[in-house]
C-alpha cells in the first residue's frame, strides 16, 4: 500500500500515558441524580453561558463531500475558508450509510447501559489510554469533566488491544470495525481535498503520515442537575491531523471557540463534524486552525459523541511545509517535532486549551 503502510512489521502496539483513577460519572448520577461533587464545579469564569446561542450554530460551514469528490472548485474554496476561519465544518453527503451510523449509536448506547462491573471488564489501566475510563487526569487537584469514555486504537490493526474491545453487546466489536473503516474512507477522501488546498497533489497529505493511525473515542455525558456549573469535556484542541465526530441527532453539547465566543455546533441529522487538528495547523504553518472546543452537559438527557482521530505515525517528523511559509517574512511558527513526542506530551497533561501546542512552537514566539 505504498508509503502509507511502511510501518507494519515487528512493531508493538504503543502504550500512551498514565492517568489517575477518578469516579465513574454515570454511576455518580445513578446513585444520586442531584449530586455534583466539588471537583466538577468550575470557577465562575469557566462555566458555560446560560444564554442560548443556538442561532450561531448555522454559521458553522457545511461541506458537501460529494461535490469535493467531483472536483468542484467552489466547494474546495469553501473548504479552504472553513479551515482558515473556523477550523471546523459539518460534512454532508459523506457516503456513510445512515443505517451504519445508527447501528454504531445503538450498539454503543447498549454498552453504556450495562452495569458498571460489566463495563469495567474493559477498564482503562492506569498506565494506558485505551479502554473504558478517563484520560487526561494527571493530578488530584484538577477539575474533572462530566463524562466517561471508551478509547481504542483501531488502525493499524496490529496496534489493537482487543482486551479493551467490548464484546457486549454482541457484535459491538464488528460494528466498531465497520464504522471505523467507513470513517477512514471519508478521512482519506477529505485528505485529498485538503492536499489540494494546501498546494500539493492529492495523495501528498496521506503520504506525510508515513502511516495513518486511527483512534476511536466514545464520550458519554450523563445528565447533570447543574449543567451550568460543569463541563462535559474541558476546552482543548485535538492533537490529531483531523478529527471526525458523529453526534446524536437530537442532543446538543459541542461548542467551538470563535472570535472569543463559544459557538454551538448543533447536530445536522446524519452529518459528520470535522475539525482541523494540531498537525494540519503545524503543516500549514498556522494558516489552518486547530480550534479549541468543549462539550457542555444537559440537565435532562445523556449525550453520546463518537470521535475518530486520524494522526501520523509516531516516527513522522512534523514541521511547516516549505511552500506554506511566507517567502517574504520566512516566519516559521512551528519547529520540527517527532509526532510521538508531541502526542505523548499532550497526553500527559490535563486538557487545557492549546497549552500543549507550545512545545512545538519556535522558541522566540512561544
Ligand atoms: O463530545 C463532543 O462533541 C466533543 C468531543 C471531543 O472534543 C473529543 O473527544 O476530543
Ligand atoms: Fe476534541
Coordinates of C-alpha atoms and ligand atoms in Angstrom, one line a residue:
X1 CA 0.0 0.0 0.0
X2 CA 2.9 2.4 -0.6
X3 CA 4.4 4.8 1.9
X4 CA 1.2 4.8 3.9
X5 CA 1.8 1.3 5.1
X6 CA 5.6 1.5 5.6
X7 CA 5.5 0.6 9.3
X8 CA 3.8 -2.7 9.8
X9 CA 6.2 -5.4 10.7
X10 CA 7.6 -6.2 14.1
X11 CA 6.0 -3.2 15.7
X12 CA 4.5 -3.4 19.2
X13 CA 1.2 -1.7 20.0
X14 CA 2.3 1.5 21.7
X15 CA 1.2 2.5 25.2
X16 CA 0.4 6.1 25.8
X17 CA 0.0 8.0 29.1
X18 CA -0.8 7.2 32.7
X19 CA -3.9 8.7 34.4
X20 CA -5.2 8.9 38.0
X21 CA -8.3 6.9 38.6
X22 CA -11.4 9.0 39.2
X23 CA -15.1 8.2 39.8
X24 CA -17.4 7.0 37.1
X25 CA -19.7 9.9 36.4
X26 CA -22.6 7.8 35.0
X27 CA -22.5 5.9 38.3
X28 CA -22.5 9.1 40.4
X29 CA -25.6 10.1 38.7
X30 CA -27.2 6.7 39.0
X31 CA -26.6 6.8 42.8
X32 CA -27.9 10.3 43.2
X33 CA -29.0 12.3 40.2
X34 CA -28.8 15.5 42.2
X35 CA -25.2 15.3 43.4
X36 CA -22.4 17.3 41.8
X37 CA -19.2 16.8 43.7
X38 CA -17.0 19.8 44.2
X39 CA -14.3 18.6 41.8
X40 CA -16.7 19.0 38.9
X41 CA -17.8 22.5 39.8
X42 CA -16.0 25.0 37.6
X43 CA -14.8 28.5 38.6
X44 CA -17.5 31.0 37.6
X45 CA -15.3 32.3 34.7
X46 CA -15.0 28.8 33.2
X47 CA -18.7 27.9 33.4
X48 CA -20.8 27.6 30.3
X49 CA -23.1 30.6 29.5
X50 CA -26.7 30.3 30.3
X51 CA -27.8 32.3 27.3
X52 CA -28.9 30.1 24.4
X53 CA -26.5 30.7 21.5
X54 CA -28.1 28.1 19.2
X55 CA -28.7 30.7 16.5
X56 CA -24.9 30.9 15.9
X57 CA -24.7 27.2 15.0
X58 CA -25.9 27.8 11.5
X59 CA -22.8 29.9 10.9
X60 CA -20.5 26.8 11.1
X61 CA -19.6 25.9 7.5
X62 CA -21.3 22.9 5.8
X63 CA -19.3 21.0 3.2
X64 CA -20.7 18.6 0.6
X65 CA -18.2 15.8 0.2
X66 CA -19.8 14.5 -2.9
X67 CA -19.0 17.9 -4.6
X68 CA -15.4 17.7 -3.4
X69 CA -15.1 14.3 -4.9
X70 CA -16.3 15.7 -8.2
X71 CA -13.5 18.3 -8.0
X72 CA -16.0 21.2 -7.6
X73 CA -13.9 24.4 -7.3
X74 CA -16.5 26.3 -5.3
X75 CA -16.7 23.6 -2.7
X76 CA -12.9 23.4 -2.5
X77 CA -12.9 27.1 -1.9
X78 CA -15.5 26.7 0.9
X79 CA -13.3 24.1 2.5
X80 CA -10.3 26.4 2.3
X81 CA -12.2 29.2 4.1
X82 CA -13.8 26.8 6.6
X83 CA -10.3 25.6 7.7
X84 CA -8.9 29.1 7.9
X85 CA -11.8 30.9 9.6
X86 CA -13.5 28.2 11.6
X87 CA -11.2 25.1 11.9
X88 CA -14.5 23.2 11.9
X89 CA -17.1 22.2 9.4
X90 CA -20.0 19.7 9.1
X91 CA -19.9 17.2 6.3
X92 CA -23.0 16.2 4.4
X93 CA -23.2 13.6 1.5
X94 CA -20.3 11.8 3.0
X95 CA -21.4 8.4 1.7
X96 CA -21.6 6.6 5.0
X97 CA -24.9 4.8 5.2
X98 CA -27.4 6.2 7.7
X99 CA -28.0 2.6 8.9
X100 CA -24.4 2.2 9.8
X101 CA -24.3 5.4 11.8
X102 CA -27.5 4.3 13.6
X103 CA -26.1 0.8 14.2
X104 CA -23.0 2.3 15.8
X105 CA -25.1 4.5 18.0
X106 CA -27.5 1.7 19.1
X107 CA -24.7 -0.7 20.0
X108 CA -22.7 1.9 21.9
X109 CA -25.8 3.1 23.8
X110 CA -26.3 -0.5 24.8
X111 CA -22.7 -0.8 26.1
X112 CA -23.1 2.3 28.3
X113 CA -26.3 0.9 29.8
X114 CA -24.5 -2.2 31.1
X115 CA -23.8 -2.4 34.8
X116 CA -20.5 -0.8 35.8
X117 CA -18.9 -4.1 36.6
X118 CA -19.6 -5.3 33.1
X119 CA -18.1 -2.2 31.5
X120 CA -15.2 -2.4 33.9
X121 CA -14.1 -5.6 32.3
X122 CA -12.7 -3.2 29.7
X123 CA -11.4 -0.7 32.3
X124 CA -8.5 1.5 31.2
X125 CA -5.4 0.5 33.1
X126 CA -3.7 3.3 35.0
X127 CA -0.7 3.3 32.6
X128 CA -2.5 3.4 29.3
X129 CA -5.1 5.4 27.5
X130 CA -7.1 2.6 25.9
X131 CA -10.2 1.1 27.5
X132 CA -13.2 2.4 29.5
X133 CA -12.2 5.2 31.8
X134 CA -11.0 8.8 31.9
X135 CA -8.0 10.1 30.1
X136 CA -6.0 13.3 30.8
X137 CA -6.4 13.1 34.6
X138 CA -2.9 13.9 35.9
X139 CA -3.3 15.4 39.4
X140 CA -5.5 15.0 42.4
X141 CA -6.4 18.7 42.3
X142 CA -7.5 19.2 38.7
X143 CA -11.1 19.8 37.8
X144 CA -12.9 16.8 36.4
X145 CA -15.1 16.5 33.3
X146 CA -18.7 15.4 33.4
X147 CA -18.1 12.3 31.2
X148 CA -16.8 8.8 30.9
X149 CA -15.2 7.4 27.7
X150 CA -14.3 4.3 25.8
X151 CA -11.0 4.8 23.9
X152 CA -9.5 2.4 21.4
X153 CA -6.7 2.5 18.8
X154 CA -8.3 0.9 15.7
X155 CA -5.6 1.3 12.9
X156 CA -3.2 -0.1 12.1
X157 CA -4.7 -3.4 13.2
X158 CA -1.6 -4.6 15.0
X159 CA -1.9 -1.7 17.4
X160 CA -5.3 -3.0 18.6
X161 CA -5.5 -4.2 22.1
X162 CA -8.5 -6.4 21.8
X163 CA -8.9 -6.9 25.5
X164 CA -10.3 -3.4 25.6
X165 CA -12.8 -4.0 22.8
X166 CA -16.2 -4.7 24.4
X167 CA -17.9 -7.9 23.1
X168 CA -21.1 -6.9 24.9
X169 CA -23.5 -6.2 23.3
X170 CA -22.8 -9.0 20.8
X171 CA -21.4 -7.6 17.6
X172 CA -20.1 -4.3 19.1
X173 CA -16.5 -5.1 18.0
X174 CA -17.6 -5.8 14.4
X175 CA -19.6 -2.6 14.4
X176 CA -16.7 -0.5 15.6
X177 CA -14.6 -2.0 12.9
X178 CA -17.2 -1.4 10.2
X179 CA -17.9 2.1 11.4
X180 CA -14.2 2.9 11.6
X181 CA -13.5 1.7 8.1
X182 CA -16.2 3.8 6.7
X183 CA -14.9 6.9 8.6
X184 CA -11.4 6.1 7.4
X185 CA -12.6 6.3 3.8
X186 CA -14.2 9.7 4.5
X187 CA -10.9 10.8 6.1
X188 CA -8.8 9.8 3.1
X189 CA -11.2 11.5 0.7
X190 CA -11.0 14.7 2.8
X191 CA -7.2 14.4 2.8
X192 CA -7.3 14.5 -1.0
X193 CA -9.1 17.8 -1.0
X194 CA -7.0 19.1 1.9
X195 CA -3.9 18.3 0.0
X196 CA -5.2 20.3 -3.0
X197 CA -6.0 23.4 -0.9
X198 CA -2.5 23.0 0.7
X199 CA -1.0 23.3 -2.7
X200 CA 0.0 19.6 -3.1
X201 CA -1.0 16.7 -5.2
X202 CA -4.0 14.7 -4.0
X203 CA -2.1 11.9 -2.2
X204 CA 0.5 14.1 -0.5
X205 CA -1.2 14.5 2.9
X206 CA -1.7 10.8 3.3
X207 CA 2.0 10.2 2.5
X208 CA 3.1 12.7 5.1
X209 CA 1.6 10.5 7.8
X210 CA 4.0 7.7 7.0
X211 CA 1.2 5.5 8.3
X212 CA -2.3 6.7 9.0
X213 CA -3.1 5.8 12.6
X214 CA -6.7 5.9 13.8
X215 CA -8.2 6.3 17.3
X216 CA -11.8 5.9 18.4
X217 CA -13.3 7.6 21.4
X218 CA -16.9 7.4 22.5
X219 CA -17.7 10.1 25.0
X220 CA -20.7 9.5 27.3
X221 CA -22.0 12.6 29.0
X222 CA -24.6 11.8 31.7
X223 CA -27.3 14.3 32.5
X224 CA -26.3 16.8 35.2
X225 CA -28.6 18.5 37.7
X226 CA -26.4 21.6 37.5
X227 CA -25.3 21.8 33.8
X228 CA -24.4 25.5 34.1
X229 CA -21.6 24.7 36.6
X230 CA -19.8 21.7 35.0
X231 CA -18.2 20.9 31.6
X232 CA -18.6 17.6 29.8
X233 CA -15.2 18.0 28.3
X234 CA -12.7 20.8 29.1
X235 CA -11.7 23.2 26.3
X236 CA -8.9 21.7 24.2
X237 CA -7.7 21.3 20.6
X238 CA -7.1 17.9 19.2
X239 CA -3.5 16.6 18.7
X240 CA -4.7 14.8 15.5
X241 CA -4.4 15.7 11.8
X242 CA -8.2 15.9 11.7
X243 CA -11.0 14.6 13.9
X244 CA -14.3 13.3 12.5
X245 CA -17.1 13.3 15.0
X246 CA -20.6 11.8 14.9
X247 CA -23.1 13.3 17.4
X248 CA -26.5 12.2 18.5
X249 CA -29.1 13.7 16.1
X250 CA -31.1 15.4 18.7
X251 CA -28.8 16.3 21.7
X252 CA -26.6 19.3 21.6
X253 CA -23.4 19.9 23.6
X254 CA -20.4 20.6 21.3
X255 CA -19.2 24.2 21.3
X256 CA -16.2 25.7 19.5
X257 CA -14.4 29.0 20.2
X258 CA -14.8 31.5 17.5
X259 CA -13.8 35.2 18.0
X260 CA -13.7 34.6 21.7
X261 CA -17.2 33.3 21.8
X262 CA -18.5 29.8 22.4
X263 CA -20.4 28.8 19.3
X264 CA -22.6 25.6 19.5
X265 CA -22.2 23.0 16.8
X266 CA -25.7 21.7 16.9
X267 CA -26.3 18.4 15.0
X268 CA -27.4 18.4 11.4
X269 CA -29.0 14.9 11.3
X270 CA -26.6 12.3 10.0
X271 CA -23.9 14.9 9.2
X272 CA -20.3 14.4 10.5
X273 CA -18.5 17.1 12.2
X274 CA -14.8 17.6 11.2
X275 CA -12.3 19.7 12.9
X276 CA -8.8 20.6 11.9
X277 CA -6.3 19.1 14.3
X278 CA -3.0 20.5 15.6
X279 CA -1.0 18.7 12.9
X280 CA -2.7 20.4 10.0
X281 CA -2.1 23.7 11.8
X282 CA 1.6 22.8 12.0
X283 CA 1.9 21.6 8.4
X284 CA 0.2 24.7 7.2
X285 CA 2.3 27.0 9.5
X286 CA -0.8 28.3 11.1
X287 CA -2.9 29.0 8.0
X288 CA -5.5 26.4 9.0
X289 CA -6.6 26.5 12.6
X290 CA -6.9 23.7 15.2
X291 CA -9.7 25.4 17.2
X292 CA -10.4 25.0 20.9
X293 CA -13.7 23.2 21.6
X294 CA -15.5 21.8 24.6
X295 CA -18.7 20.0 25.4
X296 CA -21.4 21.1 27.9
X297 CA -23.8 18.8 29.8
X298 CA -27.5 18.8 29.7
X299 CA -29.9 18.6 32.6
X300 CA -32.3 16.1 31.3
X301 CA -30.6 13.8 28.9
X302 CA -27.4 12.0 28.4
X303 CA -25.4 12.8 25.2
X304 CA -23.0 10.4 23.4
X305 CA -20.4 11.5 20.8
X306 CA -18.1 9.3 18.7
X307 CA -14.8 10.8 17.8
X308 CA -12.4 9.4 15.2
X309 CA -8.9 10.8 15.4
X310 CA -6.6 10.4 12.4
X311 CA -3.0 11.0 13.1
X312 CA 0.5 10.3 11.8
X313 CA 2.9 7.5 12.7
X314 CA 5.0 8.2 15.8
X315 CA 8.2 8.4 13.8
X316 CA 6.8 11.1 11.4
X317 CA 8.6 14.4 11.7
X318 CA 6.1 17.2 11.7
X319 CA 7.1 20.7 10.5
X320 CA 5.7 23.5 8.5
X321 CA 5.6 22.7 4.8
X322 CA 8.2 24.8 3.0
X323 CA 5.7 26.2 0.5
X324 CA 3.3 27.2 3.2
X325 CA 5.9 29.5 4.8
X326 CA 5.5 33.1 3.7
X327 CA 8.5 33.6 1.3
X328 CA 8.8 37.3 2.3
X329 CA 8.8 37.1 6.1
X330 CA 10.1 33.4 6.2
X331 CA 8.4 33.4 9.6
X332 CA 8.1 29.9 10.9
X333 CA 5.6 29.4 13.8
X334 CA 6.3 25.7 14.4
X335 CA 9.5 23.8 14.6
X336 CA 10.2 20.2 13.8
X337 CA 8.8 17.7 16.2
X338 CA 8.5 14.0 16.2
X339 CA 4.8 13.1 16.3
X340 CA 5.2 10.5 19.0
X341 CA 6.9 13.1 21.3
X342 CA 4.2 15.6 20.6
X343 CA 1.4 13.1 21.2
X344 CA 2.9 11.8 24.5
X345 CA 3.5 15.3 25.7
X346 CA -0.1 16.3 25.1
X347 CA -1.4 13.1 26.7
X348 CA 0.4 13.5 30.0
X349 CA -1.2 16.9 30.6
X350 CA -4.7 17.8 31.5
X351 CA -6.8 19.2 28.7
X352 CA -6.1 22.9 28.8
X353 CA -7.0 24.8 25.7
X354 CA -3.9 25.0 23.4
X355 CA -1.3 24.8 26.1
X356 CA 0.1 21.5 24.8
X357 CA 0.9 23.1 21.4
X358 CA 3.6 25.3 22.9
X359 CA 6.2 22.6 22.8
X360 CA 6.0 22.6 19.0
X361 CA 6.4 26.4 18.6
X362 CA 9.6 28.2 17.6
X363 CA 11.0 29.5 20.9
X364 CA 11.1 33.2 20.0
X365 CA 7.3 33.1 19.5
X366 CA 6.4 30.8 22.4
Ligands
LIG1 O1 -18.4 15.4 22.5 C1 -18.0 16.3 21.7 O2 -18.8 16.8 21.0 C2 -16.6 16.6 21.6 C3 -15.6 15.5 21.9 C4 -14.2 15.9 21.8 O3 -13.8 17.0 21.6 C5 -13.1 14.9 21.8 O4 -13.4 13.7 22.1 O5 -12.0 15.2 21.5
LIG2 FE1 -11.8 17.2 20.8

